[in-house]
Short mmCIF file of C-alpha atoms in Angstrom, two decimals:
data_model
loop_
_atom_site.label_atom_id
_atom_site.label_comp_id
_atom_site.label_asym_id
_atom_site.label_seq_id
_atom_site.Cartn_x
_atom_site.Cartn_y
_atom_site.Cartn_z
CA UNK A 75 -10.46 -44.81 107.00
CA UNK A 76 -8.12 -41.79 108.24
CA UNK A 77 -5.18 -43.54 107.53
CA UNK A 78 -5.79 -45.27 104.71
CA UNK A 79 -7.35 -41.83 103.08
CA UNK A 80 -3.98 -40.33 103.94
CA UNK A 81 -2.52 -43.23 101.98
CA UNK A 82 -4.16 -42.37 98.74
CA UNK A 83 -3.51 -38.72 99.13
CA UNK A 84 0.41 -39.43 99.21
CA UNK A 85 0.80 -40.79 96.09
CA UNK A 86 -1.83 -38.43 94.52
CA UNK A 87 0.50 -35.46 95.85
CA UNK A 88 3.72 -37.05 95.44
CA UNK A 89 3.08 -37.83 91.39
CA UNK A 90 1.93 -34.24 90.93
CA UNK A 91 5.07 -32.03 93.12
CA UNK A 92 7.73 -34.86 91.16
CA UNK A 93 9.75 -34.66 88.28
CA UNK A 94 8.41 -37.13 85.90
CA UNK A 95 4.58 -36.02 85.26
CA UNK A 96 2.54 -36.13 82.00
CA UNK A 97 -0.32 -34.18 81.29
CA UNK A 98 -2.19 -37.22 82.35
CA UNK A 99 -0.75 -37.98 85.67
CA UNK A 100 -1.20 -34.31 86.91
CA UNK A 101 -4.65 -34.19 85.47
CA UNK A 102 -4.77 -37.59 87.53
CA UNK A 103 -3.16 -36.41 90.52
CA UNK A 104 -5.32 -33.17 90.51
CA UNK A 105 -9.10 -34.75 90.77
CA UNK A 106 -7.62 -37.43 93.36
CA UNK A 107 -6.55 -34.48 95.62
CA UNK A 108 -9.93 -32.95 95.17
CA UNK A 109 -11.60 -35.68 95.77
CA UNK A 110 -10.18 -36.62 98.66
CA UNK A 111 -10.26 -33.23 100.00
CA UNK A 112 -13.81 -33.33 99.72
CA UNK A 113 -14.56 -36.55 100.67
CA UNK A 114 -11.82 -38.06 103.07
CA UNK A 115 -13.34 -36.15 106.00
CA UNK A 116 -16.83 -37.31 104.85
CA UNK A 117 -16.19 -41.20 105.04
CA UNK A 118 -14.32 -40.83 108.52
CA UNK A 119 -17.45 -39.26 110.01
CA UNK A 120 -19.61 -41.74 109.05
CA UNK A 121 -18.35 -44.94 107.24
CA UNK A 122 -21.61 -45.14 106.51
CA UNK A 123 -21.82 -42.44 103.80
CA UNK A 124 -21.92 -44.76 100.45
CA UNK A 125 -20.97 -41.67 98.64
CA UNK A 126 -17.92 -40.57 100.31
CA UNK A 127 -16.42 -43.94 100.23
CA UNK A 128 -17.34 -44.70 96.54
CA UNK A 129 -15.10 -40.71 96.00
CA UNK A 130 -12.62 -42.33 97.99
CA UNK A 131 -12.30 -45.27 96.13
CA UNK A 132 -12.21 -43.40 93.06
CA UNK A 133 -9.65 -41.29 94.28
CA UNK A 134 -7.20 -44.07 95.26
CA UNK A 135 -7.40 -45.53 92.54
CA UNK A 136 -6.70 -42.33 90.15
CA UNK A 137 -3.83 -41.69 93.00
CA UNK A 138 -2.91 -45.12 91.99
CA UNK A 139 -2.81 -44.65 88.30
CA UNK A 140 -0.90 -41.62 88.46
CA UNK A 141 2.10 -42.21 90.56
CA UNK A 142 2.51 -45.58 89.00
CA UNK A 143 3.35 -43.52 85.78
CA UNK A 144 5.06 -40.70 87.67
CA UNK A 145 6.36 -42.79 91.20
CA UNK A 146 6.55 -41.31 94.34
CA UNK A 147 8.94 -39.36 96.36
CA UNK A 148 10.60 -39.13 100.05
CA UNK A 149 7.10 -39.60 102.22
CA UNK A 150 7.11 -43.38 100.37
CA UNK A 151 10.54 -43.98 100.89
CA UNK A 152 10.93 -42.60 104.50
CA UNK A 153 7.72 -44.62 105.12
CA UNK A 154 8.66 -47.80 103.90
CA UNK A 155 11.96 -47.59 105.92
CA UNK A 156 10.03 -47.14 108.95
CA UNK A 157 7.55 -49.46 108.27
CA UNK A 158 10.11 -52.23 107.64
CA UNK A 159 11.57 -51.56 110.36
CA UNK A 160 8.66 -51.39 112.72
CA UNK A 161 6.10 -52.73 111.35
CA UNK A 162 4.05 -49.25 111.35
CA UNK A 163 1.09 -49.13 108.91
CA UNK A 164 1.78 -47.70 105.88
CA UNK A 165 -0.86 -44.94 105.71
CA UNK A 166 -0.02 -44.12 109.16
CA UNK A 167 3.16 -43.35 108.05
CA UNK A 168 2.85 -41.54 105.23
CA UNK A 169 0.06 -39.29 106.87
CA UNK A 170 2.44 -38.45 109.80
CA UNK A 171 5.32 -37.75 107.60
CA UNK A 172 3.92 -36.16 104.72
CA UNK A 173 3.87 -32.31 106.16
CA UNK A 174 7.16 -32.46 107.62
CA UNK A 175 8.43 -34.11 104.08
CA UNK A 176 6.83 -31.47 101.78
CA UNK A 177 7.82 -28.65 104.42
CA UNK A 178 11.27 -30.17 103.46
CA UNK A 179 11.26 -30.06 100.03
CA UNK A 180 11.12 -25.78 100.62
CA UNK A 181 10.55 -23.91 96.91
CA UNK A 182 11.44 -26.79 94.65
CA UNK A 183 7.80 -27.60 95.64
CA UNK A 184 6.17 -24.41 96.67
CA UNK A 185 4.43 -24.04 92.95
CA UNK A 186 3.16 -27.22 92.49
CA UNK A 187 1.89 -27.00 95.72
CA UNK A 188 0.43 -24.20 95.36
CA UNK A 189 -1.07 -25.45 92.00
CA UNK A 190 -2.78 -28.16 94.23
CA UNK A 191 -3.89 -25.19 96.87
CA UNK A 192 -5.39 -22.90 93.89
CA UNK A 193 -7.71 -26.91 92.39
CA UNK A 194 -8.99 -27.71 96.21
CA UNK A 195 -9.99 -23.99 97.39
CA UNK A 196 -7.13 -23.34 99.89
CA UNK A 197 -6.10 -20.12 97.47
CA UNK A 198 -6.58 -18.02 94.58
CA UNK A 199 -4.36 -17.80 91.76
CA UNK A 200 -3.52 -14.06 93.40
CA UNK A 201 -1.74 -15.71 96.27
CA UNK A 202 2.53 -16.43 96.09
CA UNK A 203 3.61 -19.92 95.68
CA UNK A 204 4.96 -19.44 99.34
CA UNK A 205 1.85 -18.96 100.79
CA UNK A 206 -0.46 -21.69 98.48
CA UNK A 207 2.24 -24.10 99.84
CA UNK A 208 2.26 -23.33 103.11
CA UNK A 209 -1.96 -23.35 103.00
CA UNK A 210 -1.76 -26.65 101.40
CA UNK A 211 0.45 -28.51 103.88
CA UNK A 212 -1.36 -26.81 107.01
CA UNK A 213 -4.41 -28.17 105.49
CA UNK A 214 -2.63 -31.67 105.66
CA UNK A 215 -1.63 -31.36 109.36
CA UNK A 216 -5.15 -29.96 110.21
CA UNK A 217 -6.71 -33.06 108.45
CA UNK A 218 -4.86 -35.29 110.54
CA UNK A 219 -5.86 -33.52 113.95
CA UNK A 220 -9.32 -33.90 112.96
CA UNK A 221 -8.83 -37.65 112.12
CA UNK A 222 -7.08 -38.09 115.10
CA UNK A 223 -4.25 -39.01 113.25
CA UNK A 224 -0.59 -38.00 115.99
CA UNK A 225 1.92 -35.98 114.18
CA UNK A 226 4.65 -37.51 114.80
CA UNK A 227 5.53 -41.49 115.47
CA UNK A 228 6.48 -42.19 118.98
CA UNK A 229 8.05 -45.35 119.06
CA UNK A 230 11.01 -44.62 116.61
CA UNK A 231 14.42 -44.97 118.56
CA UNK A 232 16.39 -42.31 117.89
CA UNK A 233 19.42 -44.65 116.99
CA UNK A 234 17.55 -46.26 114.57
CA UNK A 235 16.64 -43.15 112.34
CA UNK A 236 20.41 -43.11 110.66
CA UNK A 237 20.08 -46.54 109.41
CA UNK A 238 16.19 -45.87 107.57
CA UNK A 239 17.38 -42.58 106.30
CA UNK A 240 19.85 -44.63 104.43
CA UNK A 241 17.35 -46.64 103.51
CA UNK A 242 15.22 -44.53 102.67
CA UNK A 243 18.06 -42.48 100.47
CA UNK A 244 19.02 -45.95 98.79
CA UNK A 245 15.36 -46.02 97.46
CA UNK A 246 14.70 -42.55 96.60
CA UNK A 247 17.52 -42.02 94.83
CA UNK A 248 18.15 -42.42 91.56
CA UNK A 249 14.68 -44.04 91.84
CA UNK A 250 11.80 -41.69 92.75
CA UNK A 251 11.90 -37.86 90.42
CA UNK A 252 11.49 -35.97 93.74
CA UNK A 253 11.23 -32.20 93.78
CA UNK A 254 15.02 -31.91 94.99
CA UNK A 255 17.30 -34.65 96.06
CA UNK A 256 18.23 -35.21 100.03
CA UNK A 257 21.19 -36.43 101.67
CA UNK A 258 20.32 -39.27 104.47
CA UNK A 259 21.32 -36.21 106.56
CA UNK A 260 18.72 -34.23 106.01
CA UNK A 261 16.20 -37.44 105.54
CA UNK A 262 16.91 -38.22 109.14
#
């Protein structure tokens, strides 16, 4: 449920912060975010909680319809290089490397994060784009401690993580609109 929740959340934030939205995929993007905001906590509690998973569902699949008009961004790529190469779940993936990825992307995201920090409570429209960013990707790596979701992957050999950022580079670019483009450098 953690990880899986995690996986609809990536693509729901990944259409919105890229550079190839439409009024519909942000609107889209937006009420998956919320939703899962408000419910993703919910179903991991108790799986029993019709409601939370029904919002959940719902969410994913407004994620889903969004970034398969707008695509996705460096969390997708650097995840499916990893999982390719181990075999690590998807979802896992993307939860673990989503902070450090949108911590990455610096101000060429800061406002549309912030946009989803003002629709999910984290801030008020008073606050900088600095600090709505910054709220909305602790709220990310405090989701994940509370899911018991690690925050970082520890069986990834270090020699290994040239080769996926390649990867991961290859795919991203020209492929994904991300925020700002990366060098496998800075991917690894």
């Amino acid at each position: 449920t953690a990880t899986t929740g995690m996986d609809a959340l990536t693509p729901a934030v990944e259409a919105y912060i890229g550079r190839s939205t439409t009024k519909k995929t942000r609107a889209l993007a937006l009420e998956a975010t919320k939703m899962i905001f408000e419910n993703l906590e919910k179903a991991y509690a108790d799986g029993n909680d019709r409601e939370a998973r029904e919002n959940m569902l719902n969410a994913s699949y407004k994620a889903g319809v969004a970034f398969s008009m707008s695509y996705v961004g460096y969390i997708h790529a650097i995840a499916h290089s990893i999982g390719g190469r181990y075999g690590t779940p998807h979802g896992l993936a993307n939860a673990v490397i989503m902070p450090y990825v949108l911590e990455k992307y610096g101000k060429s995201a800061h406002k549309k994060l912030y946009r989803l920090a003002v629709f999910v409570g984290l801030c008020d429209e008073n606050d900088s784009y600095e600090v709505g960013a910054e709220r909305f990707i602790e709220a990310i790596k405090e989701m994940n401690v509370r899911m018991d979701i690690p925050n970082k992957l520890v069986d990834i050999k270090r020699l290994d993580i040239p080769d996926m950022a390649k990867h991961a580079e290859r795919e991203a670019n020209p492929l994904y609109p991300v925020p700002k483009l990366m060098t496998a450098k800075e991917l690894e």
